[in-house]
Each structure stands twice: as structure tokens, then as C-alpha cells.
Amino acid sequence: MQQDSAQFTRILHKLKSWSNEIEQSESFLEDIKGELLKDTIYVFTPQGHIVELPANATALDFAYHIHTEVGNRTTGAKADGSIIPLSQPLKNTQVIEILTSPNAHPTINWLRLAQTTNARKKIRSWLNKNDDSLIIDKNIIAKKKMEPASQEPAEPVVPVTEGEIVRSVLDQSRLTFRVGEEKNMMISLAQCCNPRRGDDIIGYVSRGRGIIVHRKNCHNLKNMTEIEERSIEVEWETATPRLTRRFRVVSRITLDLFAEIEGAIRKYRGHLIEGRLDDGEQDRLIGSFTMEVANEEDFKKVVKSIKAIPSIVSISSL
């Protein structure tokens, strides 16, 4: 509580100073808002304690600010009593409640959702200690996926970025690499196997040259140092337009519904653009979602998969 009082005292001193200077100004409140909340937000715990976070912080950042174990066991969050996705930026004065489960744990996707250095550091630490399928070296995150290779000289690894595993490769002349929301990362095609669109490909992180894309059956892969640790999943971006679809769900109360719906979408290579869950009547959750899929057939598969979620009562297109 002493920390809370100190924060309020600091704010009140600022308010008093500005009030003396611009007492007659019609833009007084806007000046206060712009200065106070420019880089920081203030949210509350259910017990009324103030938590100061950077602008754009998410519920995961809040959870890890409270305690490492709270963050590691997070399954969802509520803002002012309504369930929100873990990816949603928090807003000033919201009361944030973290939902936890003893069976929950961090996933690689959390590094995209978390915005603060503190939260990302704790997520990386857990993944390094507990997930043998991942290699996290500084800012590189890669999935182990190839058999161990011979140890011959090759260029060492270079940090690339934080975020999810490779999403897509765009074109063959100036290739870019998508990691989470980051797209403008240079990669190049390997000259030894000259991969073409449609080939099964894999990325190799190399110092000075960024990510080099090889065919998966390239004979040179077995000669590269630490190929298991330095390989990254890549794929060609589809040339066909993707469909955008919206749908509404009604569900019984459950802690992990958002994650289950997102998983059903990813299962058929879809992409969740926007999602929202709110408390409804009679112990129901009401959700609206916007997603991208390759075609109508995949959308039908996603809908079928969501219908199979035990808590789902109904799903309908919007």
C-alpha cells in the first residue's frame, strides 16, 4: 500500500502543478491525459492495489508483474469482470483478474503476447528449463525438428527476433520472414539446392546472411554445424487469396475456451484476427471472432472442430 500511496502522491503533485499553470485552459484534461498516460497505464488488482505497466501491456505482463508463478499458471484473464484474450492490450483503470490452473504453463506463443522485458524473460526461462523441443538462444526461438547432424564447420548463429516460429516466405527475389507480427526480415534462397515455390523447405540461421532457405532434402544440410539447433520452420505463403469469416459462439463457463477456439483455427492453418469473450446470462460466455482461412472448406472444418469443444452450446456465422 505504501507503493500505491507514493504513486498517487506523485500524480497529485503533477496535477497541482499543471492546474496552477493552465487553470483557465479548456484543454486542461487533455494535457493531463496526454502527459500522464503517454507511456504508462495504471490498472488495479481485485484487491484494489495499483499496478503500473507500460502502454500496450497485456494480461500476461500483469500476471508476471504480480508473481512469476501467477504468470506461469495463467489460463485467461478478466478486465472489469469480462473475459478478455491474453493478447488484448490493457486499458487505464481496469480491474484485472488473472485466471490460473495448476496444469497451465507457458507456451512459445506467449512470447508474442507478452510486451514487457520482465514477462518475456520469465517465459523464456520456463521454456528453456521445461521444453526440450525448443531451443531459445538470446532472441532466436526455434523448434527442434531434424535428426542430429555431423559437426562440420559452418557459420555460427545470429539473433533474429522474439516471437513465434516462422510463419511465411513471401517471394523468391527478396524473401521476407514473418515471426509473429514481424515480417521484414531478410532471408535468401540457398544456391546449392535452389528451392522453388511448392518445395518442402527449411530455414537455417546463419551469421551475416540471416535466414537461408534450403530444400528439406538438400544434401548439404547434413554437413551444417548444429543443424538441429539452428533450423527454423518456414513455408511458402499461399498465392491464393484467403477468406475472412466471422462467427459467434455461446458456451458454458470455462477457463480455457479462448485457447481452445484459437487451437481449432490453427489446426486448419487459419489465423485469428480478432476475438472477444463476454459474460452472458445463465452462466454463459458469448464470443465473437474474426478469422482468416484458405478456403470455405477449411472454414467448415474449423466450425466442426469448435462444435466439438465440450463447453460449446452453439456457433453461428456473422
PDB file of C-alpha atoms in Angstrom:
ATOM      1  CA  MET A   1       0.000   0.000   0.000  1.00  0.00           C
ATOM      2  CA  GLN A   2       2.948   2.351   0.592  1.00  0.00           C
ATOM      3  CA  GLN A   3       3.919   1.996  -3.070  1.00  0.00           C
ATOM      4  CA  ASP A   4       0.327   2.725  -4.119  1.00  0.00           C
ATOM      5  CA  SER A   5       0.277   5.864  -1.954  1.00  0.00           C
ATOM      6  CA  ALA A   6       3.567   7.035  -3.413  1.00  0.00           C
ATOM      7  CA  GLN A   7       2.236   6.644  -6.956  1.00  0.00           C
ATOM      8  CA  PHE A   8      -0.908   8.605  -6.139  1.00  0.00           C
ATOM      9  CA  THR A   9       1.128  11.323  -4.402  1.00  0.00           C
ATOM     10  CA  ARG A  10       3.348  11.703  -7.461  1.00  0.00           C
ATOM     11  CA  ILE A  11       0.308  12.007  -9.718  1.00  0.00           C
ATOM     12  CA  LEU A  12      -1.383  14.549  -7.432  1.00  0.00           C
ATOM     13  CA  HIS A  13       1.745  16.716  -7.370  1.00  0.00           C
ATOM     14  CA  LYS A  14       1.713  16.771 -11.173  1.00  0.00           C
ATOM     15  CA  LEU A  15      -1.968  17.655 -11.242  1.00  0.00           C
ATOM     16  CA  LYS A  16      -1.492  20.519  -8.794  1.00  0.00           C
ATOM     17  CA  SER A  17       1.449  21.900 -10.771  1.00  0.00           C
ATOM     18  CA  TRP A  18      -0.420  21.790 -14.086  1.00  0.00           C
ATOM     19  CA  SER A  19      -3.560  23.248 -12.507  1.00  0.00           C
ATOM     20  CA  ASN A  20      -1.657  26.337 -11.388  1.00  0.00           C
ATOM     21  CA  GLU A  21      -0.137  26.805 -14.827  1.00  0.00           C
ATOM     22  CA  ILE A  22      -3.139  26.240 -17.093  1.00  0.00           C
ATOM     23  CA  GLU A  23      -6.122  26.714 -14.791  1.00  0.00           C
ATOM     24  CA  GLN A  24      -8.085  28.585 -17.440  1.00  0.00           C
ATOM     25  CA  SER A  25      -7.223  26.281 -20.321  1.00  0.00           C
ATOM     26  CA  GLU A  26     -10.037  24.311 -21.958  1.00  0.00           C
ATOM     27  CA  SER A  27      -7.514  21.624 -22.851  1.00  0.00           C
ATOM     28  CA  PHE A  28      -6.565  21.028 -19.208  1.00  0.00           C
ATOM     29  CA  LEU A  29      -7.860  17.453 -19.056  1.00  0.00           C
ATOM     30  CA  GLU A  30      -6.369  16.543 -22.425  1.00  0.00           C
ATOM     31  CA  ASP A  31      -2.976  17.881 -21.318  1.00  0.00           C
ATOM     32  CA  ILE A  32      -3.163  15.756 -18.184  1.00  0.00           C
ATOM     33  CA  LYS A  33      -4.208  12.652 -20.080  1.00  0.00           C
ATOM     34  CA  GLY A  34      -1.519  13.038 -22.712  1.00  0.00           C
ATOM     35  CA  GLU A  35       1.275  13.576 -20.205  1.00  0.00           C
ATOM     36  CA  LEU A  36       0.283  11.082 -17.534  1.00  0.00           C
ATOM     37  CA  LEU A  37      -0.739   8.208 -19.751  1.00  0.00           C
ATOM     38  CA  LYS A  38       1.613   8.632 -22.678  1.00  0.00           C
ATOM     39  CA  ASP A  39       3.895   5.712 -21.894  1.00  0.00           C
ATOM     40  CA  THR A  40       2.255   4.165 -18.852  1.00  0.00           C
ATOM     41  CA  ILE A  41      -1.040   2.639 -17.801  1.00  0.00           C
ATOM     42  CA  TYR A  42      -2.391   2.163 -14.294  1.00  0.00           C
ATOM     43  CA  VAL A  43      -4.576  -0.855 -13.616  1.00  0.00           C
ATOM     44  CA  PHE A  44      -5.870  -2.418 -10.428  1.00  0.00           C
ATOM     45  CA  THR A  45      -5.824  -5.813  -8.788  1.00  0.00           C
ATOM     46  CA  PRO A  46      -9.152  -7.165  -7.454  1.00  0.00           C
ATOM     47  CA  GLN A  47      -7.889  -6.129  -4.001  1.00  0.00           C
ATOM     48  CA  GLY A  48      -7.529  -2.513  -5.135  1.00  0.00           C
ATOM     49  CA  HIS A  49      -3.739  -2.353  -5.466  1.00  0.00           C
ATOM     50  CA  ILE A  50      -2.324  -0.234  -8.284  1.00  0.00           C
ATOM     51  CA  VAL A  51      -0.109  -1.850 -10.913  1.00  0.00           C
ATOM     52  CA  GLU A  52       1.911   0.403 -13.199  1.00  0.00           C
ATOM     53  CA  LEU A  53       2.700  -1.088 -16.628  1.00  0.00           C
ATOM     54  CA  PRO A  54       3.976   0.155 -19.989  1.00  0.00           C
ATOM     55  CA  ALA A  55       1.383   1.164 -22.567  1.00  0.00           C
ATOM     56  CA  ASN A  56       0.234  -1.841 -24.659  1.00  0.00           C
ATOM     57  CA  ALA A  57       0.940  -4.271 -21.810  1.00  0.00           C
ATOM     58  CA  THR A  58      -1.260  -7.367 -21.789  1.00  0.00           C
ATOM     59  CA  ALA A  59      -2.752  -9.559 -19.086  1.00  0.00           C
ATOM     60  CA  LEU A  60       0.334 -11.787 -19.250  1.00  0.00           C
ATOM     61  CA  ASP A  61       2.527  -8.800 -18.375  1.00  0.00           C
ATOM     62  CA  PHE A  62       0.197  -8.059 -15.463  1.00  0.00           C
ATOM     63  CA  ALA A  63       0.323 -11.679 -14.279  1.00  0.00           C
ATOM     64  CA  TYR A  64       4.114 -11.835 -14.305  1.00  0.00           C
ATOM     65  CA  HIS A  65       4.287  -8.459 -12.569  1.00  0.00           C
ATOM     66  CA  ILE A  66       2.240  -9.930  -9.707  1.00  0.00           C
ATOM     67  CA  HIS A  67       4.343 -13.096  -9.362  1.00  0.00           C
ATOM     68  CA  THR A  68       6.269 -15.500 -11.577  1.00  0.00           C
ATOM     69  CA  GLU A  69       4.090 -18.456 -10.578  1.00  0.00           C
ATOM     70  CA  VAL A  70       0.921 -16.490 -11.282  1.00  0.00           C
ATOM     71  CA  GLY A  71       2.257 -15.819 -14.774  1.00  0.00           C
ATOM     72  CA  ASN A  72       3.328 -19.408 -15.363  1.00  0.00           C
ATOM     73  CA  ARG A  73      -0.104 -20.753 -14.342  1.00  0.00           C
ATOM     74  CA  THR A  74      -2.207 -18.258 -16.319  1.00  0.00           C
ATOM     75  CA  THR A  75      -5.120 -19.643 -18.341  1.00  0.00           C
ATOM     76  CA  GLY A  76      -7.025 -16.435 -19.001  1.00  0.00           C
ATOM     77  CA  ALA A  77      -7.925 -13.012 -17.666  1.00  0.00           C
ATOM     78  CA  LYS A  78     -10.835 -10.748 -16.854  1.00  0.00           C
ATOM     79  CA  ALA A  79     -10.961  -6.965 -17.190  1.00  0.00           C
ATOM     80  CA  ASP A  80     -13.720  -5.301 -15.162  1.00  0.00           C
ATOM     81  CA  GLY A  81     -15.416  -8.673 -14.853  1.00  0.00           C
ATOM     82  CA  SER A  82     -15.389  -9.605 -18.554  1.00  0.00           C
ATOM     83  CA  ILE A  83     -13.123 -12.275 -20.008  1.00  0.00           C
ATOM     84  CA  ILE A  84     -10.518 -10.857 -22.392  1.00  0.00           C
ATOM     85  CA  PRO A  85      -7.957 -12.555 -24.662  1.00  0.00           C
ATOM     86  CA  LEU A  86      -4.402 -12.627 -23.364  1.00  0.00           C
ATOM     87  CA  SER A  87      -3.343 -10.709 -26.477  1.00  0.00           C
ATOM     88  CA  GLN A  88      -5.552  -7.688 -25.740  1.00  0.00           C
ATOM     89  CA  PRO A  89      -3.755  -4.529 -24.507  1.00  0.00           C
ATOM     90  CA  LEU A  90      -4.937  -3.417 -21.090  1.00  0.00           C
ATOM     91  CA  LYS A  91      -6.567  -0.031 -20.552  1.00  0.00           C
ATOM     92  CA  ASN A  92      -6.186   2.523 -17.794  1.00  0.00           C
ATOM     93  CA  THR A  93      -8.170   1.988 -14.582  1.00  0.00           C
ATOM     94  CA  GLN A  94      -9.280  -1.545 -15.489  1.00  0.00           C
ATOM     95  CA  VAL A  95      -9.557  -4.078 -12.671  1.00  0.00           C
ATOM     96  CA  ILE A  96      -7.612  -7.113 -13.864  1.00  0.00           C
ATOM     97  CA  GLU A  97      -8.199 -10.617 -12.570  1.00  0.00           C
ATOM     98  CA  ILE A  98      -5.909 -13.456 -13.637  1.00  0.00           C
ATOM     99  CA  LEU A  99      -7.379 -16.931 -14.054  1.00  0.00           C
ATOM    100  CA  THR A 100      -4.960 -19.742 -13.231  1.00  0.00           C
ATOM    101  CA  SER A 101      -4.717 -23.508 -13.226  1.00  0.00           C
ATOM    102  CA  PRO A 102      -2.075 -25.777 -11.656  1.00  0.00           C
ATOM    103  CA  ASN A 103      -1.851 -27.589 -15.004  1.00  0.00           C
ATOM    104  CA  ALA A 104      -1.190 -24.459 -17.086  1.00  0.00           C
ATOM    105  CA  HIS A 105       2.263 -23.468 -18.288  1.00  0.00           C
ATOM    106  CA  PRO A 106       3.926 -21.039 -20.722  1.00  0.00           C
ATOM    107  CA  THR A 107       3.954 -21.740 -24.452  1.00  0.00           C
ATOM    108  CA  ILE A 108       6.098 -20.318 -27.205  1.00  0.00           C
ATOM    109  CA  ASN A 109       3.140 -18.193 -28.329  1.00  0.00           C
ATOM    110  CA  TRP A 110       3.322 -16.272 -25.044  1.00  0.00           C
ATOM    111  CA  LEU A 111       6.495 -14.557 -26.232  1.00  0.00           C
ATOM    112  CA  ARG A 112       4.370 -12.855 -28.877  1.00  0.00           C
ATOM    113  CA  LEU A 113       1.659 -11.891 -26.401  1.00  0.00           C
ATOM    114  CA  ALA A 114       3.906 -10.503 -23.656  1.00  0.00           C
ATOM    115  CA  GLN A 115       5.165  -6.953 -24.157  1.00  0.00           C
ATOM    116  CA  THR A 116       7.447  -6.354 -21.171  1.00  0.00           C
ATOM    117  CA  THR A 117      11.039  -7.484 -20.810  1.00  0.00           C
ATOM    118  CA  ASN A 118      10.253  -8.887 -17.363  1.00  0.00           C
ATOM    119  CA  ALA A 119       7.486 -11.172 -18.619  1.00  0.00           C
ATOM    120  CA  ARG A 120       9.425 -12.344 -21.674  1.00  0.00           C
ATOM    121  CA  LYS A 121      12.470 -13.136 -19.565  1.00  0.00           C
ATOM    122  CA  LYS A 122      10.410 -15.315 -17.227  1.00  0.00           C
ATOM    123  CA  ILE A 123       8.655 -17.069 -20.122  1.00  0.00           C
ATOM    124  CA  ARG A 124      11.997 -17.813 -21.825  1.00  0.00           C
ATOM    125  CA  SER A 125      13.379 -19.123 -18.558  1.00  0.00           C
ATOM    126  CA  TRP A 126      10.491 -21.556 -18.122  1.00  0.00           C
ATOM    127  CA  LEU A 127      10.667 -22.761 -21.733  1.00  0.00           C
ATOM    128  CA  ASN A 128      14.421 -23.312 -21.555  1.00  0.00           C
ATOM    129  CA  LYS A 129      14.068 -25.371 -18.384  1.00  0.00           C
ATOM    130  CA  ASN A 130      10.957 -27.355 -19.232  1.00  0.00           C
ATOM    131  CA  ASP A 131      10.502 -27.729 -23.005  1.00  0.00           C
ATOM    132  CA  ASP A 132      13.110 -29.978 -24.583  1.00  0.00           C
ATOM    133  CA  SER A 133      11.588 -29.489 -28.035  1.00  0.00           C
ATOM    134  CA  LEU A 134      12.615 -25.818 -28.138  1.00  0.00           C
ATOM    135  CA  ILE A 135      15.927 -24.049 -28.433  1.00  0.00           C
ATOM    136  CA  ILE A 136      15.975 -20.454 -27.241  1.00  0.00           C
ATOM    137  CA  ASP A 137      19.295 -18.702 -27.708  1.00  0.00           C
ATOM    138  CA  LYS A 138      19.136 -14.992 -26.935  1.00  0.00           C
ATOM    139  CA  ASN A 139      16.438 -13.768 -29.321  1.00  0.00           C
ATOM    140  CA  ILE A 140      16.163 -16.851 -31.510  1.00  0.00           C
ATOM    141  CA  ILE A 141      13.350 -19.306 -30.959  1.00  0.00           C
ATOM    142  CA  ALA A 142      13.415 -22.494 -32.992  1.00  0.00           C
ATOM    143  CA  LYS A 143      11.780 -25.890 -32.858  1.00  0.00           C
ATOM    144  CA  LYS A 144      13.962 -28.966 -32.971  1.00  0.00           C
ATOM    145  CA  LYS A 145      12.813 -30.958 -35.949  1.00  0.00           C
ATOM    146  CA  MET A 146      15.737 -32.707 -37.684  1.00  0.00           C
ATOM    147  CA  GLU A 147      17.902 -35.655 -36.750  1.00  0.00           C
ATOM    148  CA  PRO A 148      21.299 -34.740 -35.259  1.00  0.00           C
ATOM    149  CA  ALA A 149      23.783 -33.877 -37.972  1.00  0.00           C
ATOM    150  CA  SER A 150      27.538 -34.172 -38.312  1.00  0.00           C
ATOM    151  CA  GLN A 151      29.565 -31.391 -36.755  1.00  0.00           C
ATOM    152  CA  GLU A 152      31.445 -29.702 -39.574  1.00  0.00           C
ATOM    153  CA  PRO A 153      32.462 -26.031 -39.760  1.00  0.00           C
ATOM    154  CA  ALA A 154      29.666 -23.622 -40.553  1.00  0.00           C
ATOM    155  CA  GLU A 155      28.680 -20.097 -39.757  1.00  0.00           C
ATOM    156  CA  PRO A 156      27.502 -19.549 -36.154  1.00  0.00           C
ATOM    157  CA  VAL A 157      24.025 -18.485 -35.147  1.00  0.00           C
ATOM    158  CA  VAL A 158      22.860 -14.860 -35.117  1.00  0.00           C
ATOM    159  CA  PRO A 159      19.978 -13.437 -33.045  1.00  0.00           C
ATOM    160  CA  VAL A 160      16.960 -12.595 -35.173  1.00  0.00           C
ATOM    161  CA  THR A 161      13.911 -11.626 -33.121  1.00  0.00           C
ATOM    162  CA  GLU A 162      11.468 -12.641 -30.441  1.00  0.00           C
ATOM    163  CA  GLY A 163       8.123 -14.134 -31.283  1.00  0.00           C
ATOM    164  CA  GLU A 164       6.609 -17.175 -32.833  1.00  0.00           C
ATOM    165  CA  ILE A 165       8.244 -19.623 -35.174  1.00  0.00           C
ATOM    166  CA  VAL A 166       8.482 -18.746 -38.857  1.00  0.00           C
ATOM    167  CA  ARG A 167       5.149 -18.047 -40.484  1.00  0.00           C
ATOM    168  CA  SER A 168       5.799 -17.488 -44.172  1.00  0.00           C
ATOM    169  CA  VAL A 169       8.175 -16.724 -47.020  1.00  0.00           C
ATOM    170  CA  LEU A 170       6.845 -14.187 -49.481  1.00  0.00           C
ATOM    171  CA  ASP A 171       8.689 -14.176 -52.791  1.00  0.00           C
ATOM    172  CA  GLN A 172      11.765 -15.620 -54.419  1.00  0.00           C
ATOM    173  CA  SER A 173      13.651 -12.439 -55.275  1.00  0.00           C
ATOM    174  CA  ARG A 174      13.605 -10.580 -51.958  1.00  0.00           C
ATOM    175  CA  LEU A 175      12.344 -13.037 -49.398  1.00  0.00           C
ATOM    176  CA  THR A 176      10.998 -11.910 -46.074  1.00  0.00           C
ATOM    177  CA  PHE A 177      10.441 -13.803 -42.902  1.00  0.00           C
ATOM    178  CA  ARG A 178       7.444 -13.467 -40.591  1.00  0.00           C
ATOM    179  CA  VAL A 179       7.907 -14.080 -36.875  1.00  0.00           C
ATOM    180  CA  GLY A 180       4.757 -13.147 -35.010  1.00  0.00           C
ATOM    181  CA  GLU A 181       3.830  -9.730 -36.388  1.00  0.00           C
ATOM    182  CA  GLU A 182       7.336  -9.008 -37.716  1.00  0.00           C
ATOM    183  CA  LYS A 183       7.697  -9.520 -41.461  1.00  0.00           C
ATOM    184  CA  ASN A 184      10.642  -7.512 -42.811  1.00  0.00           C
ATOM    185  CA  MET A 185      13.461  -9.889 -42.039  1.00  0.00           C
ATOM    186  CA  MET A 186      15.853 -10.727 -44.838  1.00  0.00           C
ATOM    187  CA  ILE A 187      16.328 -14.301 -45.884  1.00  0.00           C
ATOM    188  CA  SER A 188      17.751 -15.789 -49.032  1.00  0.00           C
ATOM    189  CA  LEU A 189      17.460 -18.934 -51.123  1.00  0.00           C
ATOM    190  CA  ALA A 190      20.294 -21.430 -50.873  1.00  0.00           C
ATOM    191  CA  GLN A 191      22.242 -21.662 -54.119  1.00  0.00           C
ATOM    192  CA  CYS A 192      23.121 -25.304 -53.532  1.00  0.00           C
ATOM    193  CA  CYS A 193      19.565 -26.646 -53.883  1.00  0.00           C
ATOM    194  CA  ASN A 194      17.753 -23.608 -55.346  1.00  0.00           C
ATOM    195  CA  PRO A 195      14.332 -24.182 -53.728  1.00  0.00           C
ATOM    196  CA  ARG A 196      11.237 -23.264 -55.727  1.00  0.00           C
ATOM    197  CA  ARG A 197       7.731 -22.410 -54.634  1.00  0.00           C
ATOM    198  CA  GLY A 198       5.956 -25.608 -53.659  1.00  0.00           C
ATOM    199  CA  ASP A 199       9.111 -27.404 -52.469  1.00  0.00           C
ATOM    200  CA  ASP A 200       9.285 -28.585 -48.868  1.00  0.00           C
ATOM    201  CA  ILE A 201      11.695 -26.137 -47.255  1.00  0.00           C
ATOM    202  CA  ILE A 202      13.529 -25.427 -44.024  1.00  0.00           C
ATOM    203  CA  GLY A 203      15.314 -22.313 -42.727  1.00  0.00           C
ATOM    204  CA  TYR A 204      18.860 -22.187 -41.364  1.00  0.00           C
ATOM    205  CA  VAL A 205      20.014 -19.221 -39.237  1.00  0.00           C
ATOM    206  CA  SER A 206      23.453 -18.041 -40.361  1.00  0.00           C
ATOM    207  CA  ARG A 207      25.619 -15.135 -39.220  1.00  0.00           C
ATOM    208  CA  GLY A 208      25.803 -12.257 -41.654  1.00  0.00           C
ATOM    209  CA  ARG A 209      23.342 -13.777 -44.112  1.00  0.00           C
ATOM    210  CA  GLY A 210      20.263 -14.030 -41.907  1.00  0.00           C
ATOM    211  CA  ILE A 211      17.999 -16.977 -42.687  1.00  0.00           C
ATOM    212  CA  ILE A 212      18.965 -19.233 -45.592  1.00  0.00           C
ATOM    213  CA  VAL A 213      16.184 -21.367 -47.079  1.00  0.00           C
ATOM    214  CA  HIS A 214      17.054 -24.903 -48.225  1.00  0.00           C
ATOM    215  CA  ARG A 215      15.017 -27.758 -49.610  1.00  0.00           C
ATOM    216  CA  LYS A 216      14.387 -30.272 -46.851  1.00  0.00           C
ATOM    217  CA  ASN A 217      16.157 -32.937 -48.916  1.00  0.00           C
ATOM    218  CA  CYS A 218      19.205 -30.757 -49.586  1.00  0.00           C
ATOM    219  CA  HIS A 219      22.356 -32.882 -49.257  1.00  0.00           C
ATOM    220  CA  ASN A 220      24.294 -30.011 -47.677  1.00  0.00           C
ATOM    221  CA  LEU A 221      22.081 -29.888 -44.595  1.00  0.00           C
ATOM    222  CA  LYS A 222      23.790 -32.879 -43.031  1.00  0.00           C
ATOM    223  CA  ASN A 223      27.135 -31.064 -43.240  1.00  0.00           C
ATOM    224  CA  MET A 224      25.997 -27.955 -41.368  1.00  0.00           C
ATOM    225  CA  THR A 225      27.034 -27.397 -37.771  1.00  0.00           C
ATOM    226  CA  GLU A 226      24.270 -27.772 -35.190  1.00  0.00           C
ATOM    227  CA  ILE A 227      21.562 -28.001 -37.832  1.00  0.00           C
ATOM    228  CA  GLU A 228      19.153 -29.310 -35.188  1.00  0.00           C
ATOM    229  CA  GLU A 229      19.562 -26.185 -33.070  1.00  0.00           C
ATOM    230  CA  ARG A 230      19.715 -23.686 -35.936  1.00  0.00           C
ATOM    231  CA  SER A 231      16.876 -24.912 -38.128  1.00  0.00           C
ATOM    232  CA  ILE A 232      13.639 -22.917 -38.213  1.00  0.00           C
ATOM    233  CA  GLU A 233      10.299 -23.817 -39.725  1.00  0.00           C
ATOM    234  CA  VAL A 234       9.462 -21.919 -42.921  1.00  0.00           C
ATOM    235  CA  GLU A 235       6.795 -22.275 -45.564  1.00  0.00           C
ATOM    236  CA  TRP A 236       5.749 -20.631 -48.791  1.00  0.00           C
ATOM    237  CA  GLU A 237       2.995 -18.107 -48.477  1.00  0.00           C
ATOM    238  CA  THR A 238      -0.053 -19.167 -50.416  1.00  0.00           C
ATOM    239  CA  ALA A 239      -0.622 -17.336 -53.676  1.00  0.00           C
ATOM    240  CA  THR A 240      -4.399 -17.657 -53.424  1.00  0.00           C
ATOM    241  CA  PRO A 241      -6.478 -15.055 -51.542  1.00  0.00           C
ATOM    242  CA  ARG A 242      -7.530 -16.016 -48.034  1.00  0.00           C
ATOM    243  CA  LEU A 243     -11.112 -15.846 -46.827  1.00  0.00           C
ATOM    244  CA  THR A 244     -12.166 -13.738 -43.864  1.00  0.00           C
ATOM    245  CA  ARG A 245     -15.014 -15.158 -41.808  1.00  0.00           C
ATOM    246  CA  ARG A 246     -16.782 -14.014 -38.627  1.00  0.00           C
ATOM    247  CA  PHE A 247     -18.660 -16.223 -36.209  1.00  0.00           C
ATOM    248  CA  ARG A 248     -20.403 -16.123 -32.833  1.00  0.00           C
ATOM    249  CA  VAL A 249     -20.252 -18.730 -30.091  1.00  0.00           C
ATOM    250  CA  VAL A 250     -22.260 -19.400 -26.961  1.00  0.00           C
ATOM    251  CA  SER A 251     -20.526 -21.535 -24.359  1.00  0.00           C
ATOM    252  CA  ARG A 252     -20.817 -22.725 -20.814  1.00  0.00           C
ATOM    253  CA  ILE A 253     -18.369 -21.046 -18.436  1.00  0.00           C
ATOM    254  CA  THR A 254     -14.863 -22.456 -18.869  1.00  0.00           C
ATOM    255  CA  LEU A 255     -11.396 -21.071 -18.258  1.00  0.00           C
ATOM    256  CA  ASP A 256      -9.669 -22.120 -21.472  1.00  0.00           C
ATOM    257  CA  LEU A 257     -12.318 -21.518 -24.153  1.00  0.00           C
ATOM    258  CA  PHE A 258     -10.332 -18.820 -25.946  1.00  0.00           C
ATOM    259  CA  ALA A 259      -7.281 -21.057 -26.216  1.00  0.00           C
ATOM    260  CA  GLU A 260      -9.404 -23.983 -27.457  1.00  0.00           C
ATOM    261  CA  ILE A 261     -11.015 -21.876 -30.193  1.00  0.00           C
ATOM    262  CA  GLU A 262      -7.645 -20.467 -31.243  1.00  0.00           C
ATOM    263  CA  GLY A 263      -6.275 -24.017 -31.370  1.00  0.00           C
ATOM    264  CA  ALA A 264      -9.150 -25.172 -33.596  1.00  0.00           C
ATOM    265  CA  ILE A 265      -8.409 -22.324 -36.004  1.00  0.00           C
ATOM    266  CA  ARG A 266      -4.674 -23.066 -36.103  1.00  0.00           C
ATOM    267  CA  LYS A 267      -5.375 -26.761 -36.667  1.00  0.00           C
ATOM    268  CA  TYR A 268      -6.578 -25.937 -40.179  1.00  0.00           C
ATOM    269  CA  ARG A 269      -3.902 -23.315 -40.836  1.00  0.00           C
ATOM    270  CA  GLY A 270      -6.237 -20.452 -40.070  1.00  0.00           C
ATOM    271  CA  HIS A 271      -5.339 -17.161 -38.427  1.00  0.00           C
ATOM    272  CA  LEU A 272      -7.306 -15.498 -35.631  1.00  0.00           C
ATOM    273  CA  ILE A 273      -7.615 -11.788 -36.437  1.00  0.00           C
ATOM    274  CA  GLU A 274      -9.830 -10.715 -33.562  1.00  0.00           C
ATOM    275  CA  GLY A 275     -11.691 -12.376 -30.726  1.00  0.00           C
ATOM    276  CA  ARG A 276     -13.755 -11.341 -27.751  1.00  0.00           C
ATOM    277  CA  LEU A 277     -15.480 -13.230 -24.935  1.00  0.00           C
ATOM    278  CA  ASP A 278     -18.018 -11.644 -22.589  1.00  0.00           C
ATOM    279  CA  ASP A 279     -20.078 -12.938 -19.698  1.00  0.00           C
ATOM    280  CA  GLY A 280     -23.668 -13.612 -20.730  1.00  0.00           C
ATOM    281  CA  GLU A 281     -26.794 -14.633 -18.878  1.00  0.00           C
ATOM    282  CA  GLN A 282     -27.386 -18.003 -17.233  1.00  0.00           C
ATOM    283  CA  ASP A 283     -23.673 -18.749 -16.731  1.00  0.00           C
ATOM    284  CA  ARG A 284     -22.890 -18.452 -20.411  1.00  0.00           C
ATOM    285  CA  LEU A 285     -19.986 -16.943 -22.332  1.00  0.00           C
ATOM    286  CA  ILE A 286     -20.786 -15.029 -25.524  1.00  0.00           C
ATOM    287  CA  GLY A 287     -17.967 -14.677 -28.038  1.00  0.00           C
ATOM    288  CA  SER A 288     -17.399 -13.101 -31.428  1.00  0.00           C
ATOM    289  CA  PHE A 289     -14.390 -13.975 -33.583  1.00  0.00           C
ATOM    290  CA  THR A 290     -12.885 -12.942 -36.909  1.00  0.00           C
ATOM    291  CA  MET A 291     -10.536 -15.344 -38.675  1.00  0.00           C
ATOM    292  CA  GLU A 292      -8.734 -15.981 -41.951  1.00  0.00           C
ATOM    293  CA  VAL A 293      -8.721 -19.352 -43.687  1.00  0.00           C
ATOM    294  CA  ALA A 294      -7.518 -20.598 -47.048  1.00  0.00           C
ATOM    295  CA  ASN A 295     -10.955 -21.603 -48.342  1.00  0.00           C
ATOM    296  CA  GLU A 296     -14.571 -22.324 -47.453  1.00  0.00           C
ATOM    297  CA  GLU A 297     -13.855 -26.000 -46.873  1.00  0.00           C
ATOM    298  CA  ASP A 298     -11.295 -25.169 -44.189  1.00  0.00           C
ATOM    299  CA  PHE A 299     -13.765 -22.788 -42.550  1.00  0.00           C
ATOM    300  CA  LYS A 300     -16.307 -25.626 -42.323  1.00  0.00           C
ATOM    301  CA  LYS A 301     -13.647 -27.826 -40.722  1.00  0.00           C
ATOM    302  CA  VAL A 302     -12.856 -25.125 -38.165  1.00  0.00           C
ATOM    303  CA  VAL A 303     -16.547 -24.757 -37.317  1.00  0.00           C
ATOM    304  CA  LYS A 304     -16.878 -28.519 -36.896  1.00  0.00           C
ATOM    305  CA  SER A 305     -13.816 -28.581 -34.648  1.00  0.00           C
ATOM    306  CA  ILE A 306     -15.183 -25.751 -32.482  1.00  0.00           C
ATOM    307  CA  LYS A 307     -18.557 -27.514 -32.199  1.00  0.00           C
ATOM    308  CA  ALA A 308     -16.685 -30.491 -30.757  1.00  0.00           C
ATOM    309  CA  ILE A 309     -15.404 -28.414 -27.815  1.00  0.00           C
ATOM    310  CA  PRO A 310     -17.349 -29.795 -24.812  1.00  0.00           C
ATOM    311  CA  SER A 311     -18.410 -26.409 -23.429  1.00  0.00           C
ATOM    312  CA  ILE A 312     -19.764 -25.035 -26.737  1.00  0.00           C
ATOM    313  CA  VAL A 313     -23.553 -24.605 -26.822  1.00  0.00           C
ATOM    314  CA  SER A 314     -23.863 -23.067 -30.297  1.00  0.00           C
ATOM    315  CA  ILE A 315     -21.864 -21.479 -33.105  1.00  0.00           C
ATOM    316  CA  SER A 316     -23.204 -19.320 -35.934  1.00  0.00           C
ATOM    317  CA  SER A 317     -21.810 -17.198 -38.762  1.00  0.00           C
ATOM    318  CA  LEU A 318     -21.993 -13.402 -38.557  1.00  0.00           C
TER     319      LEU A 318
END
